[in-house]
XYZ file of C-alpha atoms in Angstrom:
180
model
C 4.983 -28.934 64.093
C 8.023 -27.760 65.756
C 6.055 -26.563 68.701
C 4.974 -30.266 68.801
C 7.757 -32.150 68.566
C 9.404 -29.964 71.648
C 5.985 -30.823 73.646
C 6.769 -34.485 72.511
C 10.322 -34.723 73.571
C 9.482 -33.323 77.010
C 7.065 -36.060 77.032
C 3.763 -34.121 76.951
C 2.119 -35.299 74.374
C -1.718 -34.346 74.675
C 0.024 -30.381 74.333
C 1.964 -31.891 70.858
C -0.630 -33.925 69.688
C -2.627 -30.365 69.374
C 0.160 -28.608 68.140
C 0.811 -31.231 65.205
C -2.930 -31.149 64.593
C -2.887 -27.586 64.116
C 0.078 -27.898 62.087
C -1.620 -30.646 59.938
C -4.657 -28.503 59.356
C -2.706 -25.301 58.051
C -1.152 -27.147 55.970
C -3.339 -28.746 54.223
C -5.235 -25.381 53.563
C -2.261 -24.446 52.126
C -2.331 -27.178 49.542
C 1.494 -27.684 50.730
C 1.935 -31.600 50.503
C 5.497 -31.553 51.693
C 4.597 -29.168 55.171
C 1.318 -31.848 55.361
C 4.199 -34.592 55.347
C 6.640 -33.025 57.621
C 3.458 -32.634 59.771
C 1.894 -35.922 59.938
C 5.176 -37.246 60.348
C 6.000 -35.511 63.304
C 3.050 -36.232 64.471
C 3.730 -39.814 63.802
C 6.399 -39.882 66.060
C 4.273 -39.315 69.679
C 2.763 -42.657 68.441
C 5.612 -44.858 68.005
C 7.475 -43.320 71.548
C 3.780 -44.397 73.013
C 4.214 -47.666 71.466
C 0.776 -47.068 69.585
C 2.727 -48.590 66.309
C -1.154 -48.774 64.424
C -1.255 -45.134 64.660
C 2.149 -44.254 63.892
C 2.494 -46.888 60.843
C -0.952 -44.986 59.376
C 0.390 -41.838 59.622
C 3.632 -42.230 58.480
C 2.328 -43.846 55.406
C 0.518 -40.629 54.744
C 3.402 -38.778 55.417
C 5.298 -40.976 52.378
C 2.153 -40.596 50.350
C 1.892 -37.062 50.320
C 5.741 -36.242 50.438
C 5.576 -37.946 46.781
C 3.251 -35.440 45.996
C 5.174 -32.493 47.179
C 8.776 -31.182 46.193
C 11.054 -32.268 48.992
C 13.193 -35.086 48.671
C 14.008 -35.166 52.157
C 10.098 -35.026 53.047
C 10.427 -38.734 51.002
C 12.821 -40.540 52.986
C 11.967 -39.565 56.651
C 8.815 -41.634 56.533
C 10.340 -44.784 54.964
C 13.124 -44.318 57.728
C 10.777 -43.903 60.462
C 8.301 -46.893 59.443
C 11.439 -49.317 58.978
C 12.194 -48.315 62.714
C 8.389 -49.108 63.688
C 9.122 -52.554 61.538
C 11.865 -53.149 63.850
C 10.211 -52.579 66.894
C 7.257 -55.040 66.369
C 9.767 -57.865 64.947
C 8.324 -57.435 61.342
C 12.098 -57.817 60.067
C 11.116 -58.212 56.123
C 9.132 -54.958 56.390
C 11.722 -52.911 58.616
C 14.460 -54.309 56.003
C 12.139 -52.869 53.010
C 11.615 -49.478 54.515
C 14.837 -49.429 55.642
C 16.508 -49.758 52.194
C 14.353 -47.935 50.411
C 15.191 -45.016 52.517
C 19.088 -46.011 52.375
C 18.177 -45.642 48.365
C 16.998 -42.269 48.874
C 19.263 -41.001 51.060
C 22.488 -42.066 48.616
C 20.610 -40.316 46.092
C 20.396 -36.882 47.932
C 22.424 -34.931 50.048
C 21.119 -36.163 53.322
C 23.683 -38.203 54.607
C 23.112 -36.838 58.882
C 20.120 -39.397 58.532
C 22.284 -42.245 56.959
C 23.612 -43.634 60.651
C 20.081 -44.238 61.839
C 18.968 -45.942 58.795
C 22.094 -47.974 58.846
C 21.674 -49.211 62.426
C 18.534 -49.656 61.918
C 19.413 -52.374 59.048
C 22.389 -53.470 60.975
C 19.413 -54.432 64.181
C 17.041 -56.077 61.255
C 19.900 -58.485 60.772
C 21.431 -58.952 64.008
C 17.399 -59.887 64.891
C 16.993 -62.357 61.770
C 20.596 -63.921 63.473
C 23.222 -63.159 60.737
C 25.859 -61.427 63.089
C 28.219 -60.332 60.573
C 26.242 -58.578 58.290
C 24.564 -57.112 61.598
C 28.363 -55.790 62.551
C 29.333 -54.497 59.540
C 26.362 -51.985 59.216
C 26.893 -51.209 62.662
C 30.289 -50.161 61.913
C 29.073 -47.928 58.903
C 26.078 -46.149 60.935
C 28.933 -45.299 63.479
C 30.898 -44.038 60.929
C 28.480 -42.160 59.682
C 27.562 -40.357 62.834
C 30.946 -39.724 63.367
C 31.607 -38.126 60.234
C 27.982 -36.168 60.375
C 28.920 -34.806 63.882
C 25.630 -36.268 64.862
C 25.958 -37.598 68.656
C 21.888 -38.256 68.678
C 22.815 -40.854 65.602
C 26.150 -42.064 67.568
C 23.837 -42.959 70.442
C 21.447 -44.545 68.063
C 24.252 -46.643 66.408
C 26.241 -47.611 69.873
C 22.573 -48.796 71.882
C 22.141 -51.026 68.298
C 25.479 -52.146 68.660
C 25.175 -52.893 72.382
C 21.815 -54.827 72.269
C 23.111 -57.005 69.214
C 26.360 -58.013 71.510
C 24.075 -58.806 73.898
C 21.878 -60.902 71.665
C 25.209 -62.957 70.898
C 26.493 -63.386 74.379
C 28.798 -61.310 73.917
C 28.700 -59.199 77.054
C 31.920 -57.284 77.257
C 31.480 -55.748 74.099
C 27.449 -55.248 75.006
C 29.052 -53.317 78.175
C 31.522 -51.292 76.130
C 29.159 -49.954 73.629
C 26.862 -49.403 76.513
């Protein structure tokens, strides 16, 4: 899987795609339902960057399916995080808010707090979306927090492009060019 997700953040995803099939396949001859998670999850991912949001939204759900059965917590939450982001990106607000939270949930339950920023901007782009600017802002300011505090500058990006789109969304283009 790890092989994979390289191949899929240099963008050459036919090489990943084998590599997270591979992955998915030793794991579940091992019986290990959190590695079969952490697998189809990854795999997941080459999906939604290929905007194939059918695909990824099937697999992550049998990522979070099969994480339930296994012992990770973490293995829980990545799924819920990444299908509220899939949510977001086809407009299904209600559903990205669901996921969203229910990973937000998790994550304040375990000691996973590096993921919290995304999750948060995530939410905080759900509500600038549905129009409701302030509650939009104020979870922005928490997911930059968060990265912040986690050291995280992937997340920090994450949370500043959230913050600069919603800006933008509201006209407001000065601060849309700042957190640009």
């Amino acid at each position: 899987s790890f092989y994979g997700q390289s191949y899929r953040l240099s963008a050459n995803y036919i090489k990943g795609l084998e590599c997270h099939l591979k992955a998915i396949a030793l794991a579940e001859k091992s019986g290990n339902k959190s590695l079969l998670a952490l697998a189809q999850n990854q795999m997941a991912h080459i999906y939604k960057d290929r905007e194939e949001y059918d695909k990824a939204l099937r697999l992550y759900n049998m990522a979070k399916y099969n994480a339930k059965l296994g012992v990770s917590d973490q293995m829980v939450v990545w799924p819920m995080m990444n299908m509220g982001a899939v949510f977001l990106a086809i407009n299904q607000l209600d559903s990205s808010l669901y996921y969203s939270r229910e990973a937000y949930g998790k994550i304040q339950n375990n000691d996973m707090s590096r993921n919290l920023s995304l999750v948060l901007a995530n939410i905080g782009s759900a509500y600038s979306m549905l129009g409701n600017s302030s509650e939009a802002a104020r979870f922005f300011k928490v997911a930059v927090d968060s990265a912040l505090h986690s050291g995280s500058s992937r997340y920090l990006y994450f949370a500043y492009l959230g913050l600069a789109e919603h800006y933008n969304r509201f006209k407001q283009q000065d601060s849309s060019i700042y957190y640009s």
